[in-house]
Amino acid sequence: MNLSELAAFLKSRRARVRPGDVGLTAGPRRRVPGLRREEVAHLAGLSADYYTELERGRGAQPSDQTLAALARALRLNRDERDHLFHLADRRIPPAAHGPAAHVEPGLLSLLDRLTTTPAMVITALHETLAQNPLAAALVGAHPAVGGPPGGPTSGFLHRWFTEPASRALYPPEDHAHHSAVFVADLRAVAARRGRDAEVDRIVAGLRRASEEFAALWDTRDVGVRRADHKRIVHPALGVIEVDCHSLFSEDGHQRLLWFTAPPGTQGAARLELLSVVGRQDMSSADEGRAGRAV
């Protein structure tokens, strides 16, 4: 692994990205032209210490998921992403599958422009690839680099059926609906992909881990989740009613989700408040890091 060249490449790409490109506010005390190291680490779901070590040409060899998360945080194009992997002596990841996937440029471009509404890009298997700050404020910062490469534990779908705490996002009386929707959507993905080893692993693992999943899978209900009405439990604002919309990539492997509420509704008012709170949180974090700007 070419540690010195990897470090120099990361630093050069970091200097190129402006805070506004990734939904951050510049702030009056910023002393660097691009992002701070702490901001890149936050966007990639890494510790600031680990990312700093990478930029200093030290530290452990990054995994495929870590490199993919850095490529998304730094808004690398496909050639730059591939170069990053080569510098780290890693194989080039699949174009659209798993948490190491490269976000479809069109979806990422739209995500960057959605600054006033929560939005995120996920795979067809509900693995989070990118979120804007408002989506993280609404549904929590999803781990984009967790789980083994291509494994079944990296997405929200798996956590929903195996980690009860993940269900706190929705009111208990809505859990059955979301379980059914998740499984019906997964069956549609499985049919669309044919005999796909990744999907087979996920289904087999969830059948072993969750009786609820196994029972729903055996109903053979199928339905692509194109839109949904949700009630999301926010720790500070309470229950927020939103409409969730989906825009699919051309091959259907990735989707852009964004959340809205009809004007004049309580949901719209709380989303507006979330936007204000989100900006305040980002501004406070920015001021708090100003003394350690690099």
mmCIF file of C-alpha atoms in Angstrom, residues 52-215:
data_model
loop_
_atom_site.group_PDB
_atom_site.id
_atom_site.type_symbol
_atom_site.label_atom_id
_atom_site.label_comp_id
_atom_site.label_asym_id
_atom_site.label_seq_id
_atom_site.Cartn_x
_atom_site.Cartn_y
_atom_site.Cartn_z
ATOM 1 C CA THR A 52 -6.021 11.885 10.624
ATOM 2 C CA GLU A 53 -3.676 8.902 10.728
ATOM 3 C CA LEU A 54 -4.558 8.095 7.107
ATOM 4 C CA GLU A 55 -3.722 11.646 6.023
ATOM 5 C CA ARG A 56 -0.427 11.396 7.876
ATOM 6 C CA GLY A 57 0.495 8.242 5.991
ATOM 7 C CA ARG A 58 0.038 5.937 8.960
ATOM 8 C CA GLY A 59 -2.641 3.727 10.421
ATOM 9 C CA ALA A 60 -4.230 0.397 9.545
ATOM 10 C CA GLN A 61 -5.043 -0.516 5.970
ATOM 11 C CA PRO A 62 -8.560 0.761 5.187
ATOM 12 C CA SER A 63 -11.259 -1.729 4.253
ATOM 13 C CA ASP A 64 -13.304 -1.636 1.056
ATOM 14 C CA GLN A 65 -16.215 -0.092 2.974
ATOM 15 C CA THR A 66 -13.985 2.580 4.513
ATOM 16 C CA LEU A 67 -12.548 3.529 1.124
ATOM 17 C CA ALA A 68 -16.018 3.661 -0.413
ATOM 18 C CA ALA A 69 -17.257 5.862 2.423
ATOM 19 C CA LEU A 70 -14.300 8.216 1.926
ATOM 20 C CA ALA A 71 -14.990 8.337 -1.811
ATOM 21 C CA ARG A 72 -18.567 9.398 -1.106
ATOM 22 C CA ALA A 73 -17.579 11.936 1.555
ATOM 23 C CA LEU A 74 -15.013 13.517 -0.777
ATOM 24 C CA ARG A 75 -17.378 13.389 -3.784
ATOM 25 C CA LEU A 76 -14.915 11.418 -5.909
ATOM 26 C CA ASN A 77 -15.911 10.474 -9.427
ATOM 27 C CA ARG A 78 -15.559 6.856 -10.551
ATOM 28 C CA ASP A 79 -11.979 7.251 -11.845
ATOM 29 C CA GLU A 80 -10.902 8.950 -8.613
ATOM 30 C CA ARG A 81 -12.638 6.275 -6.555
ATOM 31 C CA ASP A 82 -10.827 3.539 -8.503
ATOM 32 C CA HIS A 83 -7.507 5.372 -8.019
ATOM 33 C CA LEU A 84 -8.138 5.540 -4.261
ATOM 34 C CA PHE A 85 -8.658 1.768 -4.191
ATOM 35 C CA HIS A 86 -5.499 1.154 -6.233
ATOM 36 C CA LEU A 87 -3.430 3.281 -3.848
ATOM 37 C CA ALA A 88 -4.706 1.172 -0.954
ATOM 38 C CA ASP A 89 -4.008 -2.097 -2.830
ATOM 39 C CA ARG A 90 -7.686 -3.022 -2.699
ATOM 40 C CA ARG A 91 -9.852 -4.588 -5.336
ATOM 41 C CA ILE A 92 -12.320 -2.326 -7.140
ATOM 42 C CA PRO A 93 -15.770 -2.874 -5.565
ATOM 43 C CA PRO A 94 -18.929 -3.762 -7.510
ATOM 44 C CA ALA A 95 -20.548 -0.802 -9.221
ATOM 45 C CA ALA A 96 -23.890 -0.948 -7.453
ATOM 46 C CA HIS A 97 -24.042 -3.668 -4.766
ATOM 47 C CA GLY A 98 -23.196 -3.569 -1.076
ATOM 48 C CA PRO A 99 -22.006 -0.821 1.240
ATOM 49 C CA ALA A 100 -18.811 -0.421 -0.832
ATOM 50 C CA ALA A 101 -20.850 0.559 -3.893
ATOM 51 C CA HIS A 102 -20.163 3.774 -5.734
ATOM 52 C CA VAL A 103 -23.187 6.074 -5.559
ATOM 53 C CA GLU A 104 -24.790 6.649 -8.933
ATOM 54 C CA PRO A 105 -23.575 10.121 -9.985
ATOM 55 C CA GLY A 106 -27.057 11.329 -10.935
ATOM 56 C CA LEU A 107 -28.511 10.381 -7.563
ATOM 57 C CA LEU A 108 -25.590 11.910 -5.680
ATOM 58 C CA SER A 109 -25.905 15.119 -7.703
ATOM 59 C CA LEU A 110 -29.572 15.360 -6.763
ATOM 60 C CA LEU A 111 -28.797 14.605 -3.128
ATOM 61 C CA ASP A 112 -26.283 17.457 -3.024
ATOM 62 C CA ARG A 113 -28.997 19.833 -4.246
ATOM 63 C CA LEU A 114 -31.621 18.743 -1.714
ATOM 64 C CA THR A 115 -30.537 21.065 1.085
ATOM 65 C CA THR A 116 -33.947 21.877 2.575
ATOM 66 C CA THR A 117 -35.488 18.400 2.815
ATOM 67 C CA PRO A 118 -34.201 15.165 4.379
ATOM 68 C CA ALA A 119 -32.809 12.854 1.687
ATOM 69 C CA MET A 120 -30.567 9.817 1.381
ATOM 70 C CA VAL A 121 -29.292 7.291 -1.148
ATOM 71 C CA ILE A 122 -29.634 3.594 -0.346
ATOM 72 C CA THR A 123 -29.122 0.344 -2.211
ATOM 73 C CA ALA A 124 -32.032 -1.882 -3.147
ATOM 74 C CA LEU A 125 -31.099 -3.919 -0.064
ATOM 75 C CA HIS A 126 -31.489 -0.898 2.250
ATOM 76 C CA GLU A 127 -27.782 -0.248 2.797
ATOM 77 C CA THR A 128 -27.193 3.462 3.323
ATOM 78 C CA LEU A 129 -24.730 4.969 0.842
ATOM 79 C CA ALA A 130 -25.128 8.699 1.545
ATOM 80 C CA GLN A 131 -27.274 11.047 3.658
ATOM 81 C CA ASN A 132 -27.674 14.775 3.811
ATOM 82 C CA PRO A 133 -27.500 16.386 7.272
ATOM 83 C CA LEU A 134 -31.294 16.710 7.549
ATOM 84 C CA ALA A 135 -31.773 12.993 6.895
ATOM 85 C CA ALA A 136 -29.264 12.214 9.630
ATOM 86 C CA ALA A 137 -31.184 14.577 11.925
ATOM 87 C CA LEU A 138 -34.507 12.919 11.060
ATOM 88 C CA VAL A 139 -33.709 9.197 11.032
ATOM 89 C CA GLY A 140 -30.250 9.087 12.590
ATOM 90 C CA ALA A 141 -26.848 8.694 10.996
ATOM 91 C CA HIS A 142 -26.943 5.240 9.456
ATOM 92 C CA PRO A 143 -23.662 3.310 9.494
ATOM 93 C CA ALA A 144 -22.490 3.301 5.896
ATOM 94 C CA VAL A 145 -19.398 1.201 6.527
ATOM 95 C CA GLY A 146 -20.607 -1.491 8.918
ATOM 96 C CA GLY A 147 -20.720 -5.194 8.248
ATOM 97 C CA PRO A 148 -18.575 -7.495 6.153
ATOM 98 C CA PRO A 149 -18.178 -6.833 2.413
ATOM 99 C CA GLY A 150 -21.360 -7.911 0.699
ATOM 100 C CA GLY A 151 -22.572 -9.452 3.935
ATOM 101 C CA PRO A 152 -26.093 -9.372 5.331
ATOM 102 C CA THR A 153 -25.430 -7.238 8.405
ATOM 103 C CA SER A 154 -24.661 -3.934 6.744
ATOM 104 C CA GLY A 155 -28.163 -2.618 6.041
ATOM 105 C CA PHE A 156 -31.186 -1.314 7.902
ATOM 106 C CA LEU A 157 -33.243 -4.264 6.627
ATOM 107 C CA HIS A 158 -31.099 -6.707 8.593
ATOM 108 C CA ARG A 159 -31.025 -4.515 11.690
ATOM 109 C CA TRP A 160 -34.822 -4.172 11.599
ATOM 110 C CA PHE A 161 -35.310 -7.918 12.058
ATOM 111 C CA THR A 162 -32.337 -8.610 14.339
ATOM 112 C CA GLU A 163 -31.831 -5.488 16.494
ATOM 113 C CA PRO A 164 -34.977 -4.438 18.390
ATOM 114 C CA ALA A 165 -33.512 -1.008 19.171
ATOM 115 C CA SER A 166 -33.621 -0.091 15.478
ATOM 116 C CA ARG A 167 -37.421 -0.163 15.607
ATOM 117 C CA ALA A 168 -37.540 2.847 17.925
ATOM 118 C CA LEU A 169 -37.535 4.930 14.748
ATOM 119 C CA TYR A 170 -41.254 4.146 14.283
ATOM 120 C CA PRO A 171 -44.187 3.901 16.737
ATOM 121 C CA PRO A 172 -44.779 0.293 17.899
ATOM 122 C CA GLU A 173 -48.208 0.114 16.264
ATOM 123 C CA ASP A 174 -46.562 0.734 12.866
ATOM 124 C CA HIS A 175 -43.957 -2.021 13.139
ATOM 125 C CA ALA A 176 -46.047 -4.744 11.500
ATOM 126 C CA HIS A 177 -46.666 -2.537 8.467
ATOM 127 C CA HIS A 178 -42.976 -1.762 8.019
ATOM 128 C CA SER A 179 -41.997 -5.406 8.439
ATOM 129 C CA ALA A 180 -44.410 -6.449 5.712
ATOM 130 C CA VAL A 181 -43.254 -3.675 3.384
ATOM 131 C CA PHE A 182 -39.575 -4.551 3.886
ATOM 132 C CA VAL A 183 -40.125 -8.219 3.098
ATOM 133 C CA ALA A 184 -42.378 -7.602 0.072
ATOM 134 C CA ASP A 185 -39.813 -5.172 -1.327
ATOM 135 C CA LEU A 186 -36.978 -7.656 -0.758
ATOM 136 C CA ARG A 187 -38.904 -10.361 -2.614
ATOM 137 C CA ALA A 188 -39.299 -8.000 -5.578
ATOM 138 C CA VAL A 189 -35.541 -7.338 -5.516
ATOM 139 C CA ALA A 190 -34.799 -11.066 -5.339
ATOM 140 C CA ALA A 191 -36.994 -11.770 -8.363
ATOM 141 C CA ARG A 192 -35.482 -8.909 -10.331
ATOM 142 C CA ARG A 193 -31.927 -10.096 -9.676
ATOM 143 C CA GLY A 194 -32.583 -13.795 -10.262
ATOM 144 C CA ARG A 195 -30.272 -16.221 -8.491
ATOM 145 C CA ASP A 196 -28.188 -13.626 -6.678
ATOM 146 C CA ALA A 197 -25.782 -14.921 -4.008
ATOM 147 C CA GLU A 198 -25.965 -11.703 -1.991
ATOM 148 C CA VAL A 199 -29.754 -11.804 -1.758
ATOM 149 C CA ASP A 200 -29.702 -15.532 -0.993
ATOM 150 C CA ARG A 201 -27.337 -14.922 1.948
ATOM 151 C CA ILE A 202 -29.536 -12.173 3.322
ATOM 152 C CA VAL A 203 -32.726 -14.232 3.059
ATOM 153 C CA ALA A 204 -31.133 -17.337 4.573
ATOM 154 C CA GLY A 205 -29.632 -15.340 7.434
ATOM 155 C CA LEU A 206 -32.860 -13.548 8.248
ATOM 156 C CA ARG A 207 -34.898 -16.755 8.113
ATOM 157 C CA ARG A 208 -32.577 -18.201 10.772
ATOM 158 C CA ALA A 209 -32.513 -15.048 12.889
ATOM 159 C CA SER A 210 -36.152 -13.922 12.797
ATOM 160 C CA GLU A 211 -39.344 -15.955 13.000
ATOM 161 C CA GLU A 212 -41.253 -12.853 11.945
ATOM 162 C CA PHE A 213 -39.205 -12.531 8.762
ATOM 163 C CA ALA A 214 -39.554 -16.241 7.985
ATOM 164 C CA ALA A 215 -43.355 -16.092 8.356
#
